[in-house]
Amino acid sequence: MEKKEQLYEGKAKKVYATDDPQKLIVSYKDDATAFNGLKKGTIVGKGVINNRMSNLLMQKLEKEGIPTHFIEELSDRDTLVKKVSIVPLEVIIRNISAGSFAKRYGVEEGIVFDEPTIEFSYKNDALGDPLINEYHALALKLATKEEIETIKKYAFGVNDQLKKFWSGCGVTLVDFKLEFGKVEDGSIVLADEISPDTCRLWDSATGEKLDKDRFRRDLGGVEDAYAEVMKRLEEHI
Ligand code: TMP
Ligand code: ASP
C-alpha cells in the first residue's frame, strides 16, 4: 500500500491517504512537543521506536480482545491503519499519582492507588484540552452513552493487560493516555499510539523515568530512555 496525499500533520505524526478510502498510513516523526506545543524539540529515533512499540502493543491488545486501528507495519516509521473518526476525548488512566494529577490535587508523585482512575479531556488544542466529565462529554455530543461505556471498558482492559506486560519487563506503568476512533460501521477501536510519548513508564527497581517526562522536564538521557524501554519490550513480547 502506497502513500497518497498528506491529509494531516500532527505534533508527532503525519497521516496519508491510500488507494483504499478506509485505510490510512501514519508516519511517525522524531518531533516532540510538550505543554500544548509550547515546548518543541527532537528526540532522535523516537519515530522508529514509537511506531514499532505501538504496533507490538496494539497487536498484543487485539489478541486480548481489544479492537484497534492497526492493520500492518509498512516500514520503520510507517503503519497502515483503519480510517477512523477520532472521538475527541483524551482518555487518561492512572495507577500512581504523577504529572497533572499530583499538581491539581496537591499530592506528591508516586502514591500507588488501590484502584486505577480514569479521566477525560476534551481534545481541543485551542482550549488546551480541558478536563471534562462524562456528563460534559454527553452535553457536548462528543460521544454517546454507549460509546463512553465501551471506551471505559476498553481503557481499563488496556490497563490490565499493559500493567501486567510492563511489570514483566521490570517497568511500572504509572499512567497513560488513549484515544479511540469510530470505524465505518460505527464501532469503537483503540487508535492513535501507545508509546513513551503517551505513557509514564518508571524502572521498577530504581524509579528512573523511562518516558517523555525526561523531555518535558529537561532531565536528559531521553533517547537512551526510549531505547531502554524498547529493548525491554522486545525481550519480553
Ligand atoms: P498528565 O499527568 O500530564 O495529565 O498526563 C497523563 C498521561 O497522559 C501521561 O502518561 C502523559 C500522557 N499525555 C499525553 O499523551 N498527551 C498529552 O497531551 C498529555 C498532557 C499527557
Ligand atoms: N504532546 C503534548 C503537547 O505538545 C503534550 C505532552 O505530551 O506533554 O502539547
Coordinates of N, CA and C and ligand atoms in Angstrom, one line a residue:
M1 N 0.9 -1.2 0.0 CA 0.0 0.0 0.0 C 0.9 1.3 0.0
E2 N 0.6 2.2 -0.9 CA 1.4 3.4 -1.0 C 0.8 4.6 -0.4
K3 N 1.6 5.6 0.0 CA 1.1 6.9 0.5 C 0.6 7.7 -0.7
K4 N -0.6 8.2 -0.5 CA -1.1 9.2 -1.5 C -0.9 10.6 -0.8
E5 N -1.9 11.4 -1.0 CA -1.7 12.8 -0.4 C -1.7 12.8 1.1
Q6 N -0.9 13.8 1.6 CA -0.9 14.0 3.1 C -2.2 14.7 3.5
L7 N -2.9 14.0 4.5 CA -4.2 14.6 4.9 C -4.1 15.5 6.1
Y8 N -3.0 15.2 6.9 CA -2.9 15.9 8.2 C -1.5 15.8 8.7
E9 N -1.0 16.8 9.4 CA 0.2 16.7 10.1 C 0.0 17.1 11.6
G10 N 0.2 16.2 12.5 CA 0.1 16.4 13.9 C 1.4 16.7 14.5
K11 N 1.4 16.8 15.8 CA 2.7 17.1 16.5 C 3.7 16.0 16.4
A12 N 3.3 14.8 16.3 CA 4.3 13.6 16.3 C 4.1 12.7 15.1
K13 N 3.1 12.9 14.3 CA 2.8 12.0 13.2 C 2.2 12.8 12.0
K14 N 2.4 12.2 10.8 CA 1.7 12.6 9.6 C 0.8 11.5 9.2
V15 N -0.3 11.9 8.6 CA -1.3 10.9 8.1 C -1.5 11.1 6.6
Y16 N -1.5 10.0 5.9 CA -1.6 10.0 4.4 C -2.8 9.2 4.0
A17 N -3.4 9.6 2.9 CA -4.4 8.8 2.3 C -3.8 7.6 1.5
T18 N -4.6 6.6 1.2 CA -4.1 5.4 0.4 C -5.1 5.2 -0.7
D19 N -4.9 4.2 -1.5 CA -5.9 3.9 -2.6 C -7.3 3.4 -2.0
D20 N -7.2 2.9 -0.8 CA -8.4 2.4 -0.1 C -8.9 3.5 0.8
P21 N -10.2 4.0 0.6 CA -10.7 5.1 1.4 C -10.9 4.7 2.9
Q22 N -10.8 3.4 3.2 CA -11.0 3.0 4.6 C -9.7 2.8 5.3
K23 N -8.5 3.0 4.6 CA -7.2 2.8 5.2 C -6.3 4.0 5.0
L24 N -5.6 4.3 6.1 CA -4.6 5.4 6.1 C -3.2 4.9 6.4
I25 N -2.3 5.7 6.1 CA -0.9 5.5 6.5 C -0.5 6.5 7.5
V26 N 0.0 6.1 8.7 CA 0.5 7.1 9.7 C 2.0 7.0 9.6
S27 N 2.7 8.1 9.7 CA 4.1 8.1 9.6 C 4.7 8.9 10.9
Y28 N 5.5 8.2 11.6 CA 5.9 8.7 12.9 C 7.1 9.6 12.8
K29 N 7.1 10.8 13.3 CA 8.2 11.8 13.3 C 9.0 11.7 14.6
D30 N 10.2 12.4 14.5 CA 11.0 12.5 15.7 C 10.7 13.8 16.5
D31 N 9.7 14.6 16.0 CA 9.4 15.8 16.7 C 8.7 15.5 18.0
A32 N 9.1 16.3 19.0 CA 8.5 16.2 20.3 C 8.0 17.6 20.7
T33 N 6.8 17.6 21.3 CA 6.3 18.9 21.9 C 5.8 18.6 23.3
A34 N 5.7 19.6 24.1 CA 5.0 19.5 25.4 C 4.3 20.8 25.7
F35 N 3.5 20.7 26.7 CA 2.7 21.9 27.2 C 1.9 22.5 26.0
N36 N 1.1 21.7 25.4 CA 0.3 22.1 24.2 C 1.1 22.8 23.1
G37 N 2.3 22.2 22.8 CA 3.1 22.7 21.7 C 4.0 23.9 22.1
L38 N 4.0 24.4 23.3 CA 4.8 25.5 23.7 C 6.3 25.1 23.7
K39 N 6.6 23.9 24.1 CA 8.0 23.4 24.1 C 8.2 22.5 22.9
K40 N 9.2 22.8 22.1 CA 9.4 22.0 20.9 C 10.8 21.4 20.9
G41 N 11.0 20.2 20.4 CA 12.3 19.6 20.3 C 12.3 18.4 19.4
T42 N 13.4 17.7 19.4 CA 13.5 16.5 18.6 C 14.1 15.4 19.5
I43 N 13.5 14.2 19.4 CA 14.0 13.1 20.1 C 14.5 12.1 19.0
V44 N 15.8 12.0 18.8 CA 16.3 11.3 17.6 C 16.0 9.8 17.7
G45 N 15.3 9.3 16.7 CA 15.0 7.9 16.6 C 13.6 7.6 17.3
K46 N 13.0 8.6 17.8 CA 11.7 8.4 18.5 C 10.6 7.8 17.6
G47 N 10.6 8.3 16.4 CA 9.5 7.9 15.5 C 9.6 6.4 15.2
V48 N 10.8 5.9 15.1 CA 11.0 4.5 14.8 C 10.6 3.6 16.0
I49 N 11.0 4.1 17.2 CA 10.6 3.3 18.4 C 9.1 3.4 18.6
N50 N 8.5 4.6 18.5 CA 7.1 4.7 18.8 C 6.2 3.9 17.8
N51 N 6.7 3.9 16.6 CA 5.9 3.1 15.6 C 6.0 1.6 15.9
R52 N 7.1 1.1 16.2 CA 7.3 -0.3 16.5 C 6.6 -0.7 17.8
M53 N 6.8 0.1 18.8 CA 6.3 -0.2 20.1 C 4.7 -0.2 20.1
S54 N 4.2 0.9 19.5 CA 2.7 1.0 19.4 C 2.1 -0.2 18.7
N55 N 2.8 -0.6 17.6 CA 2.3 -1.7 16.8 C 2.3 -3.0 17.6
L56 N 3.4 -3.3 18.2 CA 3.6 -4.5 19.0 C 2.5 -4.6 20.1
L57 N 2.3 -3.4 20.8 CA 1.4 -3.4 21.9 C -0.1 -3.5 21.4
M58 N -0.4 -2.9 20.3 CA -1.7 -3.0 19.8 C -2.0 -4.4 19.3
Q59 N -1.0 -5.1 18.7 CA -1.3 -6.5 18.3 C -1.5 -7.4 19.5
K60 N -0.8 -7.1 20.5 CA -1.0 -7.8 21.8 C -2.4 -7.6 22.3
L61 N -2.8 -6.3 22.3 CA -4.2 -6.0 22.8 C -5.3 -6.6 22.0
E62 N -5.1 -6.6 20.7 CA -6.0 -7.3 19.8 C -6.3 -8.8 20.2
K63 N -5.1 -9.4 20.5 CA -5.2 -10.8 20.9 C -6.0 -11.0 22.2
E64 N -6.0 -9.9 23.0 CA -6.7 -10.0 24.3 C -8.2 -9.4 24.1
G65 N -8.6 -9.2 22.9 CA -10.0 -8.9 22.7 C -10.3 -7.4 22.6
I66 N -9.2 -6.5 22.5 CA -9.5 -5.1 22.4 C -9.2 -4.7 21.0
P67 N -10.3 -4.2 20.3 CA -10.1 -3.9 18.8 C -9.3 -2.6 18.7
T68 N -8.4 -2.6 17.7 CA -7.5 -1.4 17.5 C -7.6 -1.0 16.0
H69 N -6.9 0.1 15.7 CA -6.9 0.6 14.3 C -5.8 -0.1 13.5
F70 N -4.9 -0.9 14.2 CA -3.7 -1.4 13.5 C -4.1 -2.4 12.4
I71 N -3.4 -2.3 11.2 CA -3.5 -3.3 10.2 C -2.2 -3.9 9.9
E72 N -1.2 -3.1 9.5 CA 0.1 -3.7 9.1 C 1.2 -2.6 9.2
E73 N 2.4 -3.1 9.7 CA 3.6 -2.2 9.8 C 4.2 -2.2 8.4
L74 N 4.4 -1.1 7.8 CA 4.9 -1.0 6.4 C 6.4 -0.7 6.3
S75 N 6.9 0.0 7.3 CA 8.3 0.3 7.3 C 8.7 0.8 8.7
D76 N 9.9 1.2 9.0 CA 10.3 1.5 10.3 C 9.5 2.7 10.9
R77 N 9.0 3.6 10.0 CA 8.2 4.7 10.6 C 6.7 4.7 10.1
D78 N 6.4 3.8 9.2 CA 5.0 3.9 8.6 C 4.2 2.7 8.9
T79 N 2.9 2.9 9.2 CA 2.0 1.9 9.5 C 0.6 2.1 8.8
L80 N 0.1 1.0 8.3 CA -1.2 1.1 7.7 C -2.3 0.9 8.8
V81 N -3.2 1.8 8.9 CA -4.3 1.7 9.9 C -5.6 1.9 9.3
K82 N -6.7 1.4 10.1 CA -8.0 1.7 9.7 C -8.3 3.1 9.8
K83 N -9.1 3.7 8.8 CA -9.5 5.1 8.9 C -10.6 5.1 10.0
V84 N -10.4 6.1 10.9 CA -11.4 6.2 12.0 C -11.8 7.7 12.0
S85 N -12.9 7.9 12.6 CA -13.2 9.3 13.0 C -12.9 9.4 14.5
I86 N -12.0 10.2 14.9 CA -11.5 10.2 16.3 C -12.6 10.8 17.2
V87 N -12.8 10.1 18.3 CA -13.7 10.6 19.3 C -12.8 11.7 20.0
P88 N -13.3 12.9 20.1 CA -12.4 14.0 20.6 C -12.3 14.0 22.1
L89 N -11.9 12.8 22.7 CA -11.6 12.7 24.1 C -10.2 12.1 24.3
E90 N -9.5 12.7 25.2 CA -8.2 12.0 25.6 C -8.6 11.3 26.9
V91 N -8.3 10.0 26.8 CA -8.8 9.1 27.9 C -7.5 8.8 28.8
I92 N -7.5 9.2 30.0 CA -6.3 9.0 30.8 C -6.6 8.1 32.0
I93 N -5.7 7.0 32.0 CA -5.8 6.1 33.1 C -4.6 6.3 34.0
R94 N -4.8 6.2 35.3 CA -3.6 6.4 36.2 C -3.6 5.3 37.3
N95 N -2.5 4.7 37.5 CA -2.3 3.7 38.6 C -1.5 4.3 39.8
I96 N -0.8 5.4 39.5 CA 0.1 6.0 40.5 C 0.0 7.5 40.3
S97 N 0.1 8.3 41.3 CA 0.0 9.8 41.2 C 1.2 10.3 40.5
A98 N 1.0 11.2 39.5 CA 2.1 11.9 38.8 C 1.5 13.0 38.0
G99 N 2.4 13.8 37.4 CA 2.0 14.8 36.5 C 0.9 15.7 36.9
S100 N -0.1 15.9 36.0 CA -1.1 16.9 36.3 C -2.0 16.5 37.5
F101 N -2.1 15.2 37.8 CA -2.9 14.7 38.9 C -2.2 15.2 40.2
A102 N -0.9 15.0 40.3 CA -0.2 15.4 41.5 C -0.3 16.9 41.7
K103 N -0.2 17.7 40.6 CA -0.2 19.1 40.6 C -1.6 19.6 41.0
R104 N -2.6 19.1 40.3 CA -4.0 19.5 40.5 C -4.5 19.3 42.0
Y105 N -4.1 18.1 42.5 CA -4.7 17.8 43.8 C -3.7 18.0 45.0
G106 N -2.5 18.6 44.6 CA -1.5 18.9 45.6 C -0.9 17.7 46.4
V107 N -0.7 16.7 45.7 CA 0.0 15.5 46.3 C 1.3 15.2 45.7
E108 N 2.1 14.4 46.3 CA 3.4 14.0 45.7 C 3.2 13.0 44.6
E109 N 4.2 12.8 43.8 CA 4.2 11.8 42.8 C 4.5 10.5 43.5
G110 N 4.0 9.4 43.0 CA 4.4 8.1 43.4 C 3.4 7.4 44.4
I111 N 2.3 8.0 44.7 CA 1.3 7.3 45.5 C 0.6 6.3 44.7
V112 N 0.7 5.0 45.2 CA 0.1 3.9 44.4 C -1.4 3.8 44.8
F113 N -2.3 3.9 43.8 CA -3.7 3.9 44.0 C -4.2 2.4 44.3
D114 N -5.2 2.3 45.1 CA -5.9 1.0 45.3 C -6.5 0.5 44.0
E115 N -7.2 1.5 43.3 CA -7.9 1.2 42.0 C -7.4 2.2 41.0
P116 N -7.3 1.8 39.7 CA -6.9 2.8 38.7 C -8.0 3.9 38.6
T117 N -7.6 5.1 38.2 CA -8.6 6.2 37.9 C -8.7 6.4 36.4
I118 N -9.8 7.0 36.0 CA -10.0 7.4 34.6 C -10.4 8.8 34.6
E119 N -9.9 9.5 33.6 CA -10.4 10.9 33.4 C -10.4 11.2 31.9
F120 N -11.2 12.2 31.5 CA -11.3 12.6 30.1 C -10.9 14.0 30.0
S121 N -10.2 14.3 28.9 CA -10.0 15.7 28.4 C -10.7 15.9 27.1
Y122 N -11.2 17.0 26.9 CA -11.8 17.4 25.6 C -10.6 17.7 24.7
K123 N -10.5 16.9 23.6 CA -9.4 17.0 22.7 C -9.6 18.3 21.8
N124 N -9.0 19.4 22.3 CA -9.2 20.7 21.6 C -8.0 21.6 22.0
D125 N -7.1 21.7 21.0 CA -5.8 22.4 21.3 C -6.1 23.9 21.6
A126 N -7.0 24.5 20.9 CA -7.3 25.9 21.2 C -7.7 26.2 22.6
L127 N -8.4 25.2 23.2 CA -8.9 25.3 24.6 C -7.9 24.7 25.6
G128 N -6.8 24.1 25.1 CA -5.8 23.5 26.0 C -6.3 22.1 26.5
D129 N -7.1 21.4 25.8 CA -7.5 20.1 26.2 C -8.1 20.0 27.6
P130 N -9.2 20.8 27.9 CA -9.7 20.9 29.3 C -10.3 19.6 29.8
L131 N -10.0 19.4 31.1 CA -10.6 18.2 31.8 C -12.1 18.3 31.7
I132 N -12.8 17.2 31.4 CA -14.3 17.2 31.4 C -14.7 15.9 32.0
N133 N -16.0 15.8 32.5 CA -16.5 14.5 32.9 C -17.5 14.0 31.9
E134 N -18.0 12.8 32.1 CA -18.9 12.1 31.2 C -20.1 12.9 30.8
Y135 N -20.7 13.6 31.8 CA -21.9 14.4 31.5 C -21.6 15.5 30.6
H136 N -20.4 16.1 30.7 CA -20.0 17.2 29.8 C -19.8 16.7 28.4
A137 N -19.2 15.5 28.3 CA -18.9 14.9 27.0 C -20.2 14.6 26.3
L138 N -21.2 14.1 27.1 CA -22.6 13.9 26.5 C -23.2 15.2 26.1
A139 N -23.2 16.2 26.9 CA -23.8 17.5 26.6 C -23.1 18.1 25.4
L140 N -21.8 17.9 25.2 CA -21.1 18.5 24.1 C -21.3 17.5 22.8
K141 N -22.0 16.4 23.0 CA -22.2 15.4 22.0 C -20.8 14.9 21.4
L142 N -19.9 14.7 22.2 CA -18.6 14.2 21.8 C -18.6 12.7 21.6
A143 N -19.6 12.0 22.3 CA -19.8 10.6 22.2 C -21.1 10.3 22.8
T144 N -21.7 9.1 22.5 CA -22.9 8.7 23.1 C -22.6 7.9 24.4
K145 N -23.6 7.7 25.2 CA -23.5 7.0 26.5 C -22.9 5.6 26.2
E146 N -23.4 4.9 25.2 CA -22.9 3.6 24.9 C -21.4 3.6 24.5
E147 N -21.1 4.6 23.7 CA -19.7 4.8 23.3 C -18.8 5.0 24.5
I148 N -19.2 5.9 25.4 CA -18.4 6.1 26.6 C -18.3 4.9 27.4
E149 N -19.3 4.1 27.6 CA -19.2 2.8 28.3 C -18.2 1.9 27.6
T150 N -18.3 1.8 26.3 CA -17.3 0.9 25.6 C -15.9 1.4 25.8
I151 N -15.7 2.7 25.7 CA -14.4 3.3 25.8 C -13.8 3.0 27.2
K152 N -14.7 3.2 28.2 CA -14.2 2.9 29.6 C -13.8 1.4 29.8
K153 N -14.6 0.5 29.2 CA -14.3 -0.9 29.3 C -13.0 -1.2 28.6
Y154 N -12.8 -0.7 27.4 CA -11.6 -1.0 26.7 C -10.4 -0.3 27.4
A155 N -10.6 0.9 27.9 CA -9.4 1.6 28.6 C -8.9 0.8 29.8
F156 N -9.9 0.4 30.6 CA -9.5 -0.4 31.8 C -8.9 -1.8 31.4
G157 N -9.4 -2.3 30.3 CA -8.8 -3.6 29.8 C -7.4 -3.4 29.3
V158 N -7.2 -2.3 28.6 CA -5.8 -1.9 28.2 C -4.9 -1.8 29.4
N159 N -5.4 -1.2 30.4 CA -4.6 -1.0 31.7 C -4.2 -2.4 32.3
D160 N -5.2 -3.3 32.4 CA -5.0 -4.6 33.0 C -3.9 -5.3 32.2
Q161 N -4.0 -5.3 30.9 CA -3.0 -6.0 30.0 C -1.6 -5.4 30.1
L162 N -1.6 -4.0 29.9 CA -0.3 -3.4 29.8 C 0.4 -3.3 31.2
K163 N -0.3 -3.2 32.2 CA 0.3 -3.2 33.6 C 1.0 -4.5 33.8
K164 N 0.4 -5.6 33.4 CA 0.9 -6.9 33.6 C 2.1 -7.1 32.7
F165 N 2.0 -6.7 31.4 CA 3.1 -6.9 30.5 C 4.3 -6.1 30.9
W166 N 4.1 -4.8 31.2 CA 5.3 -3.9 31.6 C 5.9 -4.4 32.9
S167 N 5.1 -4.9 33.8 CA 5.7 -5.4 35.0 C 6.6 -6.5 34.8
G168 N 6.3 -7.4 33.8 CA 7.2 -8.5 33.4 C 8.5 -8.0 32.8
C169 N 8.5 -6.7 32.4 CA 9.7 -6.1 31.8 C 10.5 -5.3 32.8
G170 N 10.0 -5.3 34.1 CA 10.7 -4.5 35.1 C 10.3 -3.1 35.0
V171 N 9.2 -2.8 34.4 CA 8.8 -1.4 34.2 C 7.4 -1.2 34.8
T172 N 7.2 -0.1 35.5 CA 5.9 0.2 36.2 C 5.2 1.2 35.3
L173 N 3.9 0.8 35.0 CA 3.0 1.6 34.2 C 2.3 2.6 35.1
V174 N 2.8 3.8 35.1 CA 2.2 4.8 36.1 C 0.9 5.4 35.6
D175 N 0.9 5.8 34.3 CA -0.3 6.4 33.7 C -0.2 6.4 32.2
F176 N -1.2 6.6 31.5 CA -1.2 6.7 30.0 C -2.4 7.4 29.5
K177 N -2.3 7.8 28.2 CA -3.4 8.5 27.5 C -3.8 7.7 26.3
L178 N -5.0 7.4 26.1 CA -5.5 6.7 24.9 C -6.4 7.6 24.1
E179 N -6.5 7.3 22.8 CA -7.6 7.9 22.0 C -8.3 6.8 21.3
F180 N -9.6 7.0 21.1 CA -10.4 6.0 20.4 C -11.0 6.6 19.2
G181 N -11.4 5.7 18.2 CA -12.0 6.2 17.0 C -13.1 5.3 16.6
K182 N -14.0 5.8 15.7 CA -15.1 5.0 15.1 C -14.7 4.6 13.7
V183 N -14.8 3.3 13.4 CA -14.6 2.8 12.0 C -15.9 3.0 11.3
E184 N -15.9 2.6 10.0 CA -17.0 2.8 9.1 C -18.3 2.3 9.6
D185 N -18.3 1.2 10.3 CA -19.6 0.6 10.8 C -20.0 1.2 12.1
G186 N -19.3 2.2 12.6 CA -19.6 2.9 13.8 C -19.0 2.3 15.1
S187 N -18.3 1.1 15.0 CA -17.8 0.5 16.2 C -16.5 1.2 16.6
I188 N -16.3 1.1 17.9 CA -15.2 1.8 18.6 C -13.9 1.0 18.5
V189 N -12.8 1.6 18.1 CA -11.5 0.9 18.2 C -10.5 1.8 18.9
L190 N -9.5 1.2 19.4 CA -8.3 2.0 20.0 C -7.5 2.5 18.8
A191 N -7.2 3.8 18.9 CA -6.5 4.5 17.8 C -5.2 5.2 18.4
D192 N -4.7 6.1 17.6 CA -3.5 6.9 18.0 C -2.3 6.0 18.3
E193 N -1.7 6.1 19.4 CA -0.5 5.4 19.7 C -0.3 5.0 21.1
I194 N 0.5 4.0 21.4 CA 0.8 3.7 22.8 C 2.4 3.7 22.8
S195 N 3.0 4.6 23.5 CA 4.4 4.8 23.4 C 4.9 5.5 24.6
P196 N 6.3 5.7 24.7 CA 6.8 6.5 25.8 C 6.3 8.0 25.7
D197 N 5.8 8.4 24.6 CA 5.2 9.8 24.5 C 3.9 9.9 25.2
T198 N 3.2 8.7 25.3 CA 1.8 8.8 25.8 C 1.6 8.0 27.1
C199 N 2.7 7.4 27.6 CA 2.7 6.6 28.9 C 3.7 7.2 29.8
R200 N 3.5 7.1 31.1 CA 4.6 7.2 32.1 C 5.1 5.8 32.5
L201 N 6.4 5.6 32.3 CA 7.0 4.3 32.5 C 8.2 4.5 33.4
W202 N 8.1 3.9 34.6 CA 9.2 4.0 35.5 C 9.9 2.7 35.7
D203 N 11.3 2.7 35.8 CA 12.0 1.5 36.1 C 11.5 1.0 37.4
S204 N 11.1 -0.3 37.5 CA 10.5 -0.8 38.7 C 11.5 -0.9 39.8
A205 N 12.8 -1.1 39.5 CA 13.8 -1.3 40.5 C 14.3 0.1 41.0
T206 N 14.5 1.0 40.1 CA 15.2 2.3 40.5 C 14.3 3.5 40.6
G207 N 13.1 3.4 39.9 CA 12.2 4.5 39.8 C 12.5 5.5 38.7
E208 N 13.6 5.2 38.0 CA 14.0 6.1 36.9 C 12.9 6.3 35.9
K209 N 12.8 7.5 35.4 CA 11.8 7.8 34.4 C 12.2 7.3 33.0
L210 N 11.4 6.5 32.3 CA 11.8 6.0 31.0 C 10.8 6.4 30.0
D211 N 10.5 7.7 30.0 CA 9.4 8.2 29.1 C 9.6 9.7 28.8
K212 N 8.6 10.3 28.2 CA 8.7 11.6 27.7 C 8.8 12.7 28.8
D213 N 8.6 12.3 30.0 CA 8.9 13.3 31.1 C 10.3 13.7 31.1
R214 N 11.2 12.9 30.6 CA 12.7 13.3 30.5 C 12.8 14.5 29.6
F215 N 12.0 14.6 28.5 CA 12.0 15.7 27.6 C 11.2 16.9 28.3
R216 N 10.0 16.6 28.8 CA 9.1 17.6 29.4 C 9.9 18.4 30.5
R217 N 10.7 17.6 31.3 CA 11.3 18.2 32.5 C 12.8 18.4 32.3
D218 N 13.3 18.3 31.1 CA 14.7 18.5 30.8 C 15.6 17.7 31.7
L219 N 15.3 16.4 31.8 CA 16.1 15.5 32.6 C 17.3 14.9 31.9
G220 N 17.4 15.1 30.6 CA 18.5 14.5 29.8 C 18.2 13.0 29.6
G221 N 19.1 12.4 28.7 CA 19.0 11.0 28.5 C 17.7 10.5 27.9
V222 N 17.0 11.4 27.1 CA 15.7 11.0 26.6 C 15.9 9.8 25.6
E223 N 16.8 9.9 24.6 CA 17.0 8.9 23.6 C 17.3 7.5 24.3
D224 N 18.2 7.6 25.3 CA 18.6 6.3 26.0 C 17.4 5.7 26.7
A225 N 16.5 6.5 27.3 CA 15.3 6.0 28.0 C 14.4 5.3 27.0
Y226 N 14.1 5.9 25.8 CA 13.3 5.3 24.8 C 13.9 4.0 24.4
A227 N 15.2 4.0 24.1 CA 15.8 2.8 23.6 C 15.8 1.7 24.7
E228 N 15.9 2.1 26.0 CA 15.9 1.1 27.0 C 14.5 0.4 27.2
V229 N 13.4 1.2 27.1 CA 12.1 0.6 27.2 C 11.8 -0.3 26.0
M230 N 12.3 0.2 24.8 CA 12.1 -0.6 23.6 C 12.8 -2.0 23.7
K231 N 14.0 -1.9 24.2 CA 14.8 -3.1 24.4 C 14.1 -4.1 25.3
R232 N 13.6 -3.6 26.4 CA 12.9 -4.5 27.4 C 11.6 -5.1 26.8
L233 N 10.9 -4.3 26.0 CA 9.7 -4.8 25.4 C 10.0 -5.9 24.4
E234 N 11.1 -5.7 23.6 CA 11.4 -6.7 22.6 C 11.9 -8.0 23.2
E235 N 12.5 -7.9 24.4 CA 12.9 -9.1 25.1 C 11.8 -9.9 25.7
H236 N 10.6 -9.2 25.9 CA 9.5 -9.9 26.6 C 8.3 -10.1 25.8
I237 N 8.2 -9.5 24.7 CA 6.9 -9.6 23.9 C 6.7 -11.0 23.3
Ligands
TMP1 P1 -0.7 14.4 32.7 O1 -0.3 13.9 34.1 O2 0.1 15.5 32.2 O3 -2.2 14.7 32.7 O4 -0.5 13.1 31.7 C1 -1.1 11.9 31.9 C2 -0.6 10.9 30.9 O5 -1.1 11.3 29.6 C3 0.9 10.8 30.8 O6 1.2 9.4 30.6 C4 1.2 11.6 29.6 C5 0.0 11.5 28.7 N1 -0.2 12.7 27.9 C6 -0.3 12.6 26.5 O7 -0.1 11.5 26.0 N2 -0.6 13.7 25.8 C7 -0.8 14.9 26.4 O8 -1.0 15.9 25.7 C8 -0.7 15.0 27.8 C9 -1.0 16.3 28.6 C10 -0.5 13.8 28.5
ASP2 N1 2.2 16.3 23.3 C1 1.5 17.3 24.0 C2 1.7 18.7 23.5 O1 2.6 19.2 22.9 C3 1.8 17.3 25.5 C4 2.6 16.3 26.2 O2 2.7 15.2 25.8 O3 3.1 16.7 27.3 O4 1.0 19.5 23.8

